[in-house]
PDB file of C-alpha atoms and ligand atoms in Angstrom:
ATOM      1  CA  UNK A 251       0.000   0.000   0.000  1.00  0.00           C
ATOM      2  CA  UNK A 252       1.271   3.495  -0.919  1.00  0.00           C
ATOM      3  CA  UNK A 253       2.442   5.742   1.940  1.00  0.00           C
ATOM      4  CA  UNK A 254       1.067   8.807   3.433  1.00  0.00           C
ATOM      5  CA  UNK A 255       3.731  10.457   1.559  1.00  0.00           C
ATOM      6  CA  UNK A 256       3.623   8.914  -1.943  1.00  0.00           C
ATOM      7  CA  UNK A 257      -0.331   9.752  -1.669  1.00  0.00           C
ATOM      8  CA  UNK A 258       1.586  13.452  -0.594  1.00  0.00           C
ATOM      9  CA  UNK A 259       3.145  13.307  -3.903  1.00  0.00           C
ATOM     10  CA  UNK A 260       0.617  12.375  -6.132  1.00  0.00           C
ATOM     11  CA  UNK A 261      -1.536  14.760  -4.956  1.00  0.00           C
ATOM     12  CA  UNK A 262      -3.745  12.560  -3.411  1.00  0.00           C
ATOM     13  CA  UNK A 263      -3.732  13.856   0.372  1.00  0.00           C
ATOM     14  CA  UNK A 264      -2.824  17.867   0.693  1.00  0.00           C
ATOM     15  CA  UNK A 265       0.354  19.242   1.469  1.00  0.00           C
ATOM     16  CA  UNK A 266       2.009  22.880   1.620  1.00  0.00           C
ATOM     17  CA  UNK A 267       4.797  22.235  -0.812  1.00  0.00           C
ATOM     18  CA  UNK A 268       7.555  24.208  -0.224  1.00  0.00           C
ATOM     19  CA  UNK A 269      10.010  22.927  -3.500  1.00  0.00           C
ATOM     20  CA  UNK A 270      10.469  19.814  -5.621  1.00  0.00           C
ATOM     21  CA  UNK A 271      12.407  18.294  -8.135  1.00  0.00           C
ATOM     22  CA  UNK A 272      11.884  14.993 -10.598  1.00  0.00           C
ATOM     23  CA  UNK A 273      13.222  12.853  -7.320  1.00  0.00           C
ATOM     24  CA  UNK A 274      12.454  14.931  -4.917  1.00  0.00           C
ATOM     25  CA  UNK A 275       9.251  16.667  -2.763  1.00  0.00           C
ATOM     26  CA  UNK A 276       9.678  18.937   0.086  1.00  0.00           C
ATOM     27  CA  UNK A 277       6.806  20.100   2.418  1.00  0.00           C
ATOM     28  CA  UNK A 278       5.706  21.299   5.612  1.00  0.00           C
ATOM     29  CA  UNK A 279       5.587  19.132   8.660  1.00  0.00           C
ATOM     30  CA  UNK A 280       1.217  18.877   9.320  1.00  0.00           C
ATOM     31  CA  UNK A 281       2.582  19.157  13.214  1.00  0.00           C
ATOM     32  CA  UNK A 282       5.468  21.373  13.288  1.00  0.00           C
ATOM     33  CA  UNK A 283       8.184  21.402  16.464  1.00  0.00           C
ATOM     34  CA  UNK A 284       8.892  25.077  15.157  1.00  0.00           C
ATOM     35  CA  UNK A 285       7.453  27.591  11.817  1.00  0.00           C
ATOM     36  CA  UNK A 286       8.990  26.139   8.886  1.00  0.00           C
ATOM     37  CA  UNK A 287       9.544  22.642   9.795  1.00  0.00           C
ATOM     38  CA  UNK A 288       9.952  20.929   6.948  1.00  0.00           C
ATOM     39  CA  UNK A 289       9.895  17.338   5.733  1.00  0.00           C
ATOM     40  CA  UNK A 290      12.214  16.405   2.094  1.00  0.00           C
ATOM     41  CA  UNK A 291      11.315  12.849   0.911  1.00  0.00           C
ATOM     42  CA  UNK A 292      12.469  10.771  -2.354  1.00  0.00           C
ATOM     43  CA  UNK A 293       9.208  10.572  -4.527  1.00  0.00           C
ATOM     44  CA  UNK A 294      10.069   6.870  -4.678  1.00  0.00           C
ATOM     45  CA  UNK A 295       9.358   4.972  -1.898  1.00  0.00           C
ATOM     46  CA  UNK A 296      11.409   3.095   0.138  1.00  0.00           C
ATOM     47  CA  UNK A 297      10.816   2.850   4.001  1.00  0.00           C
ATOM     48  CA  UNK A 298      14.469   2.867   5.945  1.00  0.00           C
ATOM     49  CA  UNK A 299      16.387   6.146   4.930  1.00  0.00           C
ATOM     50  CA  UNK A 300      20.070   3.918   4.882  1.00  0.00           C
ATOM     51  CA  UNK A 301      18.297   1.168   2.710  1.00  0.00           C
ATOM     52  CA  UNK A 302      18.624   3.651  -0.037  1.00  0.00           C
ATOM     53  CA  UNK A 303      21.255   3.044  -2.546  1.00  0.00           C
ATOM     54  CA  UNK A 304      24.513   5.620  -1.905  1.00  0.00           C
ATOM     55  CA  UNK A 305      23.892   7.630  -5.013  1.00  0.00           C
ATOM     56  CA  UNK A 306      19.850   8.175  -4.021  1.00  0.00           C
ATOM     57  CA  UNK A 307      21.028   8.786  -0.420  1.00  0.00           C
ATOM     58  CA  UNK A 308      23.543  11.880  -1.332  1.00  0.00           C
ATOM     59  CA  UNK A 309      20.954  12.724  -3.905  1.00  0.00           C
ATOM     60  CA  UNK A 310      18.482  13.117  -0.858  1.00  0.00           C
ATOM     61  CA  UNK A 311      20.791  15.316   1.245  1.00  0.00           C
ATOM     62  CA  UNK A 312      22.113  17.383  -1.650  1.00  0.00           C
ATOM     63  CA  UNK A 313      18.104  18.588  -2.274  1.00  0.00           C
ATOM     64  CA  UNK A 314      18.029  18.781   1.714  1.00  0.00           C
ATOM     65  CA  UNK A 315      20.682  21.052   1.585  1.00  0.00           C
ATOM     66  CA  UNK A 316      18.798  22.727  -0.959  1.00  0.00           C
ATOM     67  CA  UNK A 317      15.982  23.309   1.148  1.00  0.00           C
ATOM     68  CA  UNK A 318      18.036  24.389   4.121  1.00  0.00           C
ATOM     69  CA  UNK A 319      19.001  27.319   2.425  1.00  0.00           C
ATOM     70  CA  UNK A 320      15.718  28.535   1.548  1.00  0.00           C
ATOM     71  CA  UNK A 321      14.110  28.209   5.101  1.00  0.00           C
ATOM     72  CA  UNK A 322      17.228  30.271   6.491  1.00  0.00           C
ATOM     73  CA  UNK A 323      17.297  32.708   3.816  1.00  0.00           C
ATOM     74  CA  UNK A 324      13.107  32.747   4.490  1.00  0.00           C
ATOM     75  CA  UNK A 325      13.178  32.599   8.226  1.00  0.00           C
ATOM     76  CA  UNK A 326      14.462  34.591  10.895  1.00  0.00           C
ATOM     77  CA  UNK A 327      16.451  31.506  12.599  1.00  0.00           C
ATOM     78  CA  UNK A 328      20.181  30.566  13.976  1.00  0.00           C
ATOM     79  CA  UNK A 329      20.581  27.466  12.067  1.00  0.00           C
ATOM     80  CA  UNK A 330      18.454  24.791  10.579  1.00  0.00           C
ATOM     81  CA  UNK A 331      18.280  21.271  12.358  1.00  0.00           C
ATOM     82  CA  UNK A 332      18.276  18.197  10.524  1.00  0.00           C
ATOM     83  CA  UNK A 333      17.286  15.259  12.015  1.00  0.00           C
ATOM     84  CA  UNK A 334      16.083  11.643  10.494  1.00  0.00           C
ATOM     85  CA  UNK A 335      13.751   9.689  12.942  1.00  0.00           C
ATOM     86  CA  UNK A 336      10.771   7.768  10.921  1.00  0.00           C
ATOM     87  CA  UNK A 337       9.352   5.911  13.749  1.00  0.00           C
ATOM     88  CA  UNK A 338       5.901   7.287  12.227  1.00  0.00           C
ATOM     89  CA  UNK A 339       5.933   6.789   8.764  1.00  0.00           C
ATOM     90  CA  UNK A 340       7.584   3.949   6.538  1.00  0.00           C
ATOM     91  CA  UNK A 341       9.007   6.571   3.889  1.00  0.00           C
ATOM     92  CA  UNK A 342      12.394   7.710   3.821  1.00  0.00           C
ATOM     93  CA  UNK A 343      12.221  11.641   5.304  1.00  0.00           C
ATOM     94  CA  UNK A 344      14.992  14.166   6.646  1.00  0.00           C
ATOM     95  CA  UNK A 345      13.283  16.520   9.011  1.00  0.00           C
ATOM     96  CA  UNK A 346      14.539  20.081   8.266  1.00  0.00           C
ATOM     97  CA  UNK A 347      13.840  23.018  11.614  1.00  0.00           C
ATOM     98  CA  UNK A 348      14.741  26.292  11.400  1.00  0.00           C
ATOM     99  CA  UNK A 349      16.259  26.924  15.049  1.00  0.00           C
ATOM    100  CA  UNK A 350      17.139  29.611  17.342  1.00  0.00           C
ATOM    101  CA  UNK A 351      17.291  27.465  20.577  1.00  0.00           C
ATOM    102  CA  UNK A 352      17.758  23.687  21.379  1.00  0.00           C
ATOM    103  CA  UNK A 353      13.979  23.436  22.507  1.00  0.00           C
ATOM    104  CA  UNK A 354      13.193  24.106  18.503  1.00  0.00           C
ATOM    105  CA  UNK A 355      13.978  20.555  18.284  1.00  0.00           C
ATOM    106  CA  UNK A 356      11.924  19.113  20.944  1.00  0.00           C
ATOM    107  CA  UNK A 357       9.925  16.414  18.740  1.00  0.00           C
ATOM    108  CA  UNK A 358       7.777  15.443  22.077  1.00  0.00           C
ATOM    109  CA  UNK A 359       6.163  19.683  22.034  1.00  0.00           C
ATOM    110  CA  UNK A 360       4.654  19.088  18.388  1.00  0.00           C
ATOM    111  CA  UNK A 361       1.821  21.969  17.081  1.00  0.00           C
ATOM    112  CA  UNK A 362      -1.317  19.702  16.803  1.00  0.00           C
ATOM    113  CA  UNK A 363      -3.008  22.562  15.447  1.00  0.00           C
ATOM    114  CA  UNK A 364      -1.316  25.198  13.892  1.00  0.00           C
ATOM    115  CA  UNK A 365      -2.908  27.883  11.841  1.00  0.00           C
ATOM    116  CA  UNK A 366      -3.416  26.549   7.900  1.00  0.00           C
ATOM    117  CA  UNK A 367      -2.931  30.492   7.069  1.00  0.00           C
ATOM    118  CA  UNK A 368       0.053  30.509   8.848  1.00  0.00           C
ATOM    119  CA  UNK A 369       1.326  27.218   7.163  1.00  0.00           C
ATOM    120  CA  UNK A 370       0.390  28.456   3.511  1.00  0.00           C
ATOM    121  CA  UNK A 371       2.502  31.568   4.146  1.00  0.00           C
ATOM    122  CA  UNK A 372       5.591  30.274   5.705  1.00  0.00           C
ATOM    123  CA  UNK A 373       5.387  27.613   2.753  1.00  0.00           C
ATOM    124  CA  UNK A 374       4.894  30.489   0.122  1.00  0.00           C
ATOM    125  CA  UNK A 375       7.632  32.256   1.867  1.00  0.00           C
ATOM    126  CA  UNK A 376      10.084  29.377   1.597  1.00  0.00           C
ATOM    127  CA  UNK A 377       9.110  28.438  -1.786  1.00  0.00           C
ATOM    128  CA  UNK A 378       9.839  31.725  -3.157  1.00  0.00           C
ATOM    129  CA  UNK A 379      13.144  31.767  -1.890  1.00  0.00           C
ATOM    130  CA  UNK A 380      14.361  28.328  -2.881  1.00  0.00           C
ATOM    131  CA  UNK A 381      13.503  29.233  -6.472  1.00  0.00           C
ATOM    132  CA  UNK A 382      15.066  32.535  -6.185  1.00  0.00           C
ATOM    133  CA  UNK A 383      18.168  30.462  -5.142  1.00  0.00           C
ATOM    134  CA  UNK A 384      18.341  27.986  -7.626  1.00  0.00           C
ATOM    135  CA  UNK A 385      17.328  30.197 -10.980  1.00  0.00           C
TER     136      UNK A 385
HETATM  137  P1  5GP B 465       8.757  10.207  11.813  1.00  0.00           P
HETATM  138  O1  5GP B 465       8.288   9.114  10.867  1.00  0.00           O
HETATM  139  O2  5GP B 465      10.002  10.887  11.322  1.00  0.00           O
HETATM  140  O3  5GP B 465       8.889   9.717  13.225  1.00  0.00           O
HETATM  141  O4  5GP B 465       7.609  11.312  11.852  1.00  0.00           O
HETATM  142  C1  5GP B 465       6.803  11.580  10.724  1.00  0.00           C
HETATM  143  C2  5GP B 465       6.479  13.042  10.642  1.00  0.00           C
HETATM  144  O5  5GP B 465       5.552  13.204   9.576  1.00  0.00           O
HETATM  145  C3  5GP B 465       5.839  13.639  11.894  1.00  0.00           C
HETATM  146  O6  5GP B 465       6.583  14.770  12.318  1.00  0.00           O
HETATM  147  C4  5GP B 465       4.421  13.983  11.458  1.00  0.00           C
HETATM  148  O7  5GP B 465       3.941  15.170  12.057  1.00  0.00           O
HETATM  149  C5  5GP B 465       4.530  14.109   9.958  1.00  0.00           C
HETATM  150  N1  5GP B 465       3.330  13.706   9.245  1.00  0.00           N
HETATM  151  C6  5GP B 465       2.602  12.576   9.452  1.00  0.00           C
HETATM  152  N2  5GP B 465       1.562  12.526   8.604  1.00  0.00           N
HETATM  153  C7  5GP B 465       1.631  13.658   7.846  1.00  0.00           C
HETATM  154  C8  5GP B 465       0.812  14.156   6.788  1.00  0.00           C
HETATM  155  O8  5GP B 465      -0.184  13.584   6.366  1.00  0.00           O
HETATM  156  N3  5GP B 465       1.218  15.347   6.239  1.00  0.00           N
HETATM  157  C9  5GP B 465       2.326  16.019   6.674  1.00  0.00           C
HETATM  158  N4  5GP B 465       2.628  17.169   6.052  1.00  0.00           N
HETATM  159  N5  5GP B 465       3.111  15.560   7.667  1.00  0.00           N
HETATM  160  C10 5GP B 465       2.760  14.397   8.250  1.00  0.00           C
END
C-alpha cells in the first residue's frame, strides 16, 4: 500500500509544498516542532532512509541542503536542524527546523493545530526563496 507520503506526492492527500524536483518533494511538517519545519522525501518509496542506494542517499541530502538554504534565507532563525527519525511513517524523510534554541527541536512539544494560514505563508515564503536560489 502506498504511503502517506507517496499519496503526498501524487496529490492525493494535501500538502504545503515548499520545492520539488523529478526525485524529490519537500513540504511542511502537518505538526510542526517550530514555523517552517519541513519534511524532504524521495518521490520513490522506500521505508528505511540507509536502505537507499549511496547515489539516491547523497541525492536526498544534496536537495536537503537545498531546502536548508531557503528556510534560512526565508526565516528569521540561527541554524536549521536536521534530524532523520521515521518511527511514524515507513518513507524515507529528513526533518529540516529552522532553530534559534535547542527546545526548537523538541519532537515530544509538536503543534497539533497550527494555523493553515500561517502554514500556507511560511510555505509560500520558503518556496519563493528556494527558487530565487536555484534560478
Ligand atoms: P517520523 O516518521 O520521522 O517519526 O515522523 C513523521 C512526521 O511526519 C511527523 O513529524 C508527522 O507530524 C509528519 N506527518 C505525518 N503525517 C503527515 C501528513 O499527512 N502530512 C504532513 N505534512 N506531515 C505528516
Amino acid at each position: 500500500m502506498a504511503s502517506i507520503f507517496s499519496k503526498i506526492v501524487d496529490g492525493t492527500i494535501p500538502s504545503y509544498r515548499v520545492a520539488e524536483d523529478d526525485r524529490h518533494y519537500a513540504f511542511l511538517d502537518i505538526n510542526p516542532v517550530a514555523p517552517g519545519h519541513t519534511l524532504v522525501i524521495p518521490k520513490r518509496e522506500t521505508d528505511y532512509i540507509f536502505d537507499l542506494s549511496d547515489e539516491d542517499f547523497a541525492a536526498l541530502h544534496l536537495f536537503s541542503k537545498k531546502v536548508a538554504q531557503a528556510i534560512r534565507a526565508a526565516l528569521p532563525c540561527k541554524r536549521v536542524g536536521v534530524a532523520v527519525m521515521g518511527l511514524e511513517v515507513p518513507h524515507a524523510h529528513i526533518h529540516l527546523v529552522p532553530l534559534n534554541t535547542e527546545k526548537d527541536m523538541d519532537f515530544s512539544a509538536k503543534d497539533t493545530d497550527p494555523d493553515p494560514e500561517q502554514m500556507k505563508n511560511i510555505a509560500e515564503m520558503i518556496a519563493d526563496k528556494f527558487s530565487e536560489l536555484n534560478a
